[in-house]
PDB file of C-alpha atoms in Angstrom:
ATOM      1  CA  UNK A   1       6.932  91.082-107.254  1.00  0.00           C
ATOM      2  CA  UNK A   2       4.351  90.627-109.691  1.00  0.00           C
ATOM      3  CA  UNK A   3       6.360  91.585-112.530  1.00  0.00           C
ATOM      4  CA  UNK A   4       9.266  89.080-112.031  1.00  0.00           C
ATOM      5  CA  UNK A   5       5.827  86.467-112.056  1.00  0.00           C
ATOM      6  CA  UNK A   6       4.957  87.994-115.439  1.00  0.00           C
ATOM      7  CA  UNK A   7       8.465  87.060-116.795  1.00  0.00           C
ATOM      8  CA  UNK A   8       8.827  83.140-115.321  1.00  0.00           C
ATOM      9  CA  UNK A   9       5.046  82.496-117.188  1.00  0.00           C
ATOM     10  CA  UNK A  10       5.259  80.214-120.494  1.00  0.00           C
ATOM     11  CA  UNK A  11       3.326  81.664-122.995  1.00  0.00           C
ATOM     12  CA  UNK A  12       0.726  79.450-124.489  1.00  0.00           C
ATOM     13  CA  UNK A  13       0.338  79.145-128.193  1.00  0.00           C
ATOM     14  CA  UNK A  14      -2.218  77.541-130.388  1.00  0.00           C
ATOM     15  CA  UNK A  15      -0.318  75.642-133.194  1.00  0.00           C
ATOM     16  CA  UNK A  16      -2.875  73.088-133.790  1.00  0.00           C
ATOM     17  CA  UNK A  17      -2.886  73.381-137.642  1.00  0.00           C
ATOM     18  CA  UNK A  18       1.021  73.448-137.613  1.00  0.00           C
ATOM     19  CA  UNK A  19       3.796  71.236-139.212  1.00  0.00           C
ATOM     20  CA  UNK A  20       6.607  69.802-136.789  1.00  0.00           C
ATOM     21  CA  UNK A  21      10.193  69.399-138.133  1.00  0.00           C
ATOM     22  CA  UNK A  22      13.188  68.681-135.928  1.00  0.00           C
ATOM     23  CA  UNK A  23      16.328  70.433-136.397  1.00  0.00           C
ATOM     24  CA  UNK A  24      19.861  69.571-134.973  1.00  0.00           C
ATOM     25  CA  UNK A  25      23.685  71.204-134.777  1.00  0.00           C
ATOM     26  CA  UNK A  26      26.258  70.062-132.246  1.00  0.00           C
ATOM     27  CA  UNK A  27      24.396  68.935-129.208  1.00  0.00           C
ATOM     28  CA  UNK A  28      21.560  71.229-129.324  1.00  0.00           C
ATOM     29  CA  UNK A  29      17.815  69.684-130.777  1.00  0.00           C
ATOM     30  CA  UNK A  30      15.460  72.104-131.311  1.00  0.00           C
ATOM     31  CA  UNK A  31      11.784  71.284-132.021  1.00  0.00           C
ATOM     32  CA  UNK A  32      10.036  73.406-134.306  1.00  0.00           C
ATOM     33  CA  UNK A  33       6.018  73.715-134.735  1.00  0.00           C
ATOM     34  CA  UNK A  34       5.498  76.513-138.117  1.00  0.00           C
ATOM     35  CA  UNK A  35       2.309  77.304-138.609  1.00  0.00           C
ATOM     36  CA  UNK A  36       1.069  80.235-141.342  1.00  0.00           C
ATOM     37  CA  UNK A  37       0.675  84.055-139.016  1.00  0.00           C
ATOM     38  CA  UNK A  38       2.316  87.268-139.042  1.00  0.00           C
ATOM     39  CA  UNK A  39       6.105  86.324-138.063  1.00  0.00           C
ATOM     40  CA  UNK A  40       6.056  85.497-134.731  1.00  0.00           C
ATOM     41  CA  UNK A  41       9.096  83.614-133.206  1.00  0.00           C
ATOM     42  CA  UNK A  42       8.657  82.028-129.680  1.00  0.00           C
ATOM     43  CA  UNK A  43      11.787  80.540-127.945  1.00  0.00           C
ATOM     44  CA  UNK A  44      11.409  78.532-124.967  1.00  0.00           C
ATOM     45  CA  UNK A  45       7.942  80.214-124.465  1.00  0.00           C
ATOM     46  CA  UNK A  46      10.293  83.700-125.117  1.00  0.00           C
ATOM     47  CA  UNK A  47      10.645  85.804-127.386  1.00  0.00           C
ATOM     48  CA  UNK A  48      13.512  85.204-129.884  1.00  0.00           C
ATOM     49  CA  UNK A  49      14.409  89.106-129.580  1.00  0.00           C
ATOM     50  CA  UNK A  50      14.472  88.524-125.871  1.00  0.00           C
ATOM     51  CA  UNK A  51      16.204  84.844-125.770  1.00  0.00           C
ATOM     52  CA  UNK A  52      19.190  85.595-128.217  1.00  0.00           C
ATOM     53  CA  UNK A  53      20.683  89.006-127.335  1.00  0.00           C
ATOM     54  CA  UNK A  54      23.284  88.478-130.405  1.00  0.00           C
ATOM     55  CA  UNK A  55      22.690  90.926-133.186  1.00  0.00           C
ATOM     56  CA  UNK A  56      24.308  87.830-136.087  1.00  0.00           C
ATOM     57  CA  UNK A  57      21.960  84.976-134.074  1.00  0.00           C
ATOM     58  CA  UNK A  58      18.842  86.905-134.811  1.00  0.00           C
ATOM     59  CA  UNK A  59      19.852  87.656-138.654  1.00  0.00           C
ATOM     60  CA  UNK A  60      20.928  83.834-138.980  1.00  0.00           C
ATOM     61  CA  UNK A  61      17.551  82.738-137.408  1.00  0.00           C
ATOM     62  CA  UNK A  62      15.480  84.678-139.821  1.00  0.00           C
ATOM     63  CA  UNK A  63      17.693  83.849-142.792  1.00  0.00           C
ATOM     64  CA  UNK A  64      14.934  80.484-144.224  1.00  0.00           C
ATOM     65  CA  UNK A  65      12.124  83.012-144.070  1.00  0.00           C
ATOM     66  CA  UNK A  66      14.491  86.146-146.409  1.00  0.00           C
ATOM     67  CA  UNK A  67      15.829  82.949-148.575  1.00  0.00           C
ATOM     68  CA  UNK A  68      12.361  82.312-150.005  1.00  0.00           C
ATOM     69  CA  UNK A  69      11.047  86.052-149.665  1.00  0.00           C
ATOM     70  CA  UNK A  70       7.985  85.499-147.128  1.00  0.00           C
ATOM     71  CA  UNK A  71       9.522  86.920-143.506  1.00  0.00           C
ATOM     72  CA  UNK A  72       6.597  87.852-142.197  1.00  0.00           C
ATOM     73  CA  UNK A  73       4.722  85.006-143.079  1.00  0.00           C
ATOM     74  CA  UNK A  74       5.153  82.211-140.891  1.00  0.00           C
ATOM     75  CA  UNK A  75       4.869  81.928-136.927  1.00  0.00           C
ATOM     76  CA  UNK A  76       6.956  79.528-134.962  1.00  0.00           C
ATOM     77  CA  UNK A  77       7.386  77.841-131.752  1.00  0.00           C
ATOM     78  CA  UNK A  78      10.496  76.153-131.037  1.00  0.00           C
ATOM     79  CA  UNK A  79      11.619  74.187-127.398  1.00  0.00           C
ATOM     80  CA  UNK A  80      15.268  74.235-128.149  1.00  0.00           C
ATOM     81  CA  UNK A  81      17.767  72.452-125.181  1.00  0.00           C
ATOM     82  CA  UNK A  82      21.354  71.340-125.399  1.00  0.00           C
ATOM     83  CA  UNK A  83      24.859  73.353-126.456  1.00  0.00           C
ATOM     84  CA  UNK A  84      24.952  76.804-126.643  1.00  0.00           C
ATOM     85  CA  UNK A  85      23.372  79.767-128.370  1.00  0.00           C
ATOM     86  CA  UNK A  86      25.100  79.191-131.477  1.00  0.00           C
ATOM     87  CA  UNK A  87      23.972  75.324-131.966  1.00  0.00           C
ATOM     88  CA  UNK A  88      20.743  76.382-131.077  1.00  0.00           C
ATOM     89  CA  UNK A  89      20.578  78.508-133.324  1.00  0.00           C
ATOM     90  CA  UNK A  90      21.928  76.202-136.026  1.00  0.00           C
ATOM     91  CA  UNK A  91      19.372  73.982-135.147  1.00  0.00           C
ATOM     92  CA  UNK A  92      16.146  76.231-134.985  1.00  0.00           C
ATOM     93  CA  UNK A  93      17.538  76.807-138.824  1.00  0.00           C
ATOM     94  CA  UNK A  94      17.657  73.078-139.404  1.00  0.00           C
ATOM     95  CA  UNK A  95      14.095  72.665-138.371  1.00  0.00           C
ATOM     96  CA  UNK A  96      12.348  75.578-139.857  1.00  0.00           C
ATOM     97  CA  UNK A  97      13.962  75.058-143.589  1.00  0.00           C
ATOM     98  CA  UNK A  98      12.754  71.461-142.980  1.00  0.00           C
ATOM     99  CA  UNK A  99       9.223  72.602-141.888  1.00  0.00           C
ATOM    100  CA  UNK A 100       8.700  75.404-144.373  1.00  0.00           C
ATOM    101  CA  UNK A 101       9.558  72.497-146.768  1.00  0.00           C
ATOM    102  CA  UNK A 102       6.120  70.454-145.202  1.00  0.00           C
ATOM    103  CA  UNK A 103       4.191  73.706-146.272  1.00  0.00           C
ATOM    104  CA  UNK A 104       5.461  74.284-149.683  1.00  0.00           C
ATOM    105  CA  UNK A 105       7.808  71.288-151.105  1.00  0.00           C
ATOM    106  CA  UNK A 106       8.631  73.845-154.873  1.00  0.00           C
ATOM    107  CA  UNK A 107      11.242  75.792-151.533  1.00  0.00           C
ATOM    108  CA  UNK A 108      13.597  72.836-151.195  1.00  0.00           C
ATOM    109  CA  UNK A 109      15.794  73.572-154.303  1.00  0.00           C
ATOM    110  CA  UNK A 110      16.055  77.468-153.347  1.00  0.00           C
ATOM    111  CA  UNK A 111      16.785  76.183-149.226  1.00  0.00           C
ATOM    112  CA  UNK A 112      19.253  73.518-150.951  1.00  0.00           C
ATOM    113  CA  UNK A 113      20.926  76.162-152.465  1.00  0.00           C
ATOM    114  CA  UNK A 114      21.682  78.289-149.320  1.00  0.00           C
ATOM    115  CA  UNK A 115      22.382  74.623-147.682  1.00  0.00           C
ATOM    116  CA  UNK A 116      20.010  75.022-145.041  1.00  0.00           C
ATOM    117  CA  UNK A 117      18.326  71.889-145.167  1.00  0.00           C
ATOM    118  CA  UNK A 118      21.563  70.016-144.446  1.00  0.00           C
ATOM    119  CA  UNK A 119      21.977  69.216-140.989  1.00  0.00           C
ATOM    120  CA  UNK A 120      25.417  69.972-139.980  1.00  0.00           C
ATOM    121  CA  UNK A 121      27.399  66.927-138.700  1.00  0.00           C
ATOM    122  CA  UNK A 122      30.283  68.797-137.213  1.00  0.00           C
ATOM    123  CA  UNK A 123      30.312  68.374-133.589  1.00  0.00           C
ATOM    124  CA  UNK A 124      33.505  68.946-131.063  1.00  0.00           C
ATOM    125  CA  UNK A 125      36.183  66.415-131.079  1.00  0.00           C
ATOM    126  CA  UNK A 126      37.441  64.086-128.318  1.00  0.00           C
ATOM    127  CA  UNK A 127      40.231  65.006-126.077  1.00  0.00           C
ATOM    128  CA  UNK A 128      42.953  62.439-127.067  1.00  0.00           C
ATOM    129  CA  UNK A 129      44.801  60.624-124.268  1.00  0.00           C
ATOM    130  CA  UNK A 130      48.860  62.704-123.671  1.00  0.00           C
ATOM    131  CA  UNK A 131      47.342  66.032-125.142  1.00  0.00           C
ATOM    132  CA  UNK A 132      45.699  69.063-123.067  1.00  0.00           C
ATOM    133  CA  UNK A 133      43.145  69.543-125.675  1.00  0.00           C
ATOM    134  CA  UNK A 134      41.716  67.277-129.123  1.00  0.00           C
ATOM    135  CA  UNK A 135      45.031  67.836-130.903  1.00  0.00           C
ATOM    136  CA  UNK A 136      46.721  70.085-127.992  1.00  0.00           C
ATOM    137  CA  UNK A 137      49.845  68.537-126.866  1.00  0.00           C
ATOM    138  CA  UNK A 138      51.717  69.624-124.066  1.00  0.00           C
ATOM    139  CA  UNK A 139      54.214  72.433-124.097  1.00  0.00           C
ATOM    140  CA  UNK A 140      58.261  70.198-124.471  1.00  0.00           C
ATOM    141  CA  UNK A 141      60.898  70.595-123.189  1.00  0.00           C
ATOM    142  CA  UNK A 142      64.650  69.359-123.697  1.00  0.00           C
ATOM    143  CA  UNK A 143      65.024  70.662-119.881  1.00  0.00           C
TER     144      UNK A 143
END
């Protein structure tokens, strides 16, 4: 019993000397709070090891931090809420390219480059009156 009490307690994290950036993909908004440590990642008040069980969502997480060569530099805190794993992941990106960008502004052409400053506007598109799906229609028949 006490251990399942353990794993429903936040963690609190001191982040007062940090930068805030918001990030965004699909429907997911992630806000990120990157402060200078020893490369840290906290999810939700998890542990982004524990939070995205995906081997490619932990390698495209880290990816800002290998672009510029520092991944143990940096510790962040991110509240991340709406879509799925994969836009939140998108949008953790978003935010910590455009946070690591507060601490040192020389990174923005080698982030450009890798286009993770961009905020990606693709988002789902509507379901279109007569069709099953966006572009769907249904199945015809002559009989």
């Amino acid at each position: 019993m006490e251990a399942s009490a353990n794993k429903s307690e936040k963690i609190k994290l001191d982040f007062k000397d940090s930068k805030y950036a918001t990030g965004r993909r699909k429907t997911s908004i992630a806000k990120i709070w990157l402060k200078k440590g020893s490369g840290k990642i906290y999810v939700n008040g998890r542990n982004y090891e524990d939070y995205f069980k995906r081997a490619n969502h932990k390698m495209l997480l880290l990816r800002p931090f290998e672009v510029i060569n520092q991944p143990t530099n940096y510790d962040v805190r991110c509240n991340v809420r709406g879509g799925g794993l994969t836009g939140q992941v998108g949008a953790m990106v978003h935010g910590i390219s455009k946070a690591l960008l507060m601490f040192d502004a020389e990174l923005k052409s080698t982030l450009k480059k890798e286009k993770l400053t961009t905020r990606d506007s693709r988002s789902v598109e509507r379901k279109k009156y007569g069709h099953r799906k966006a572009r769907r229609s249904f199945q015809f028949s002559k009989r």
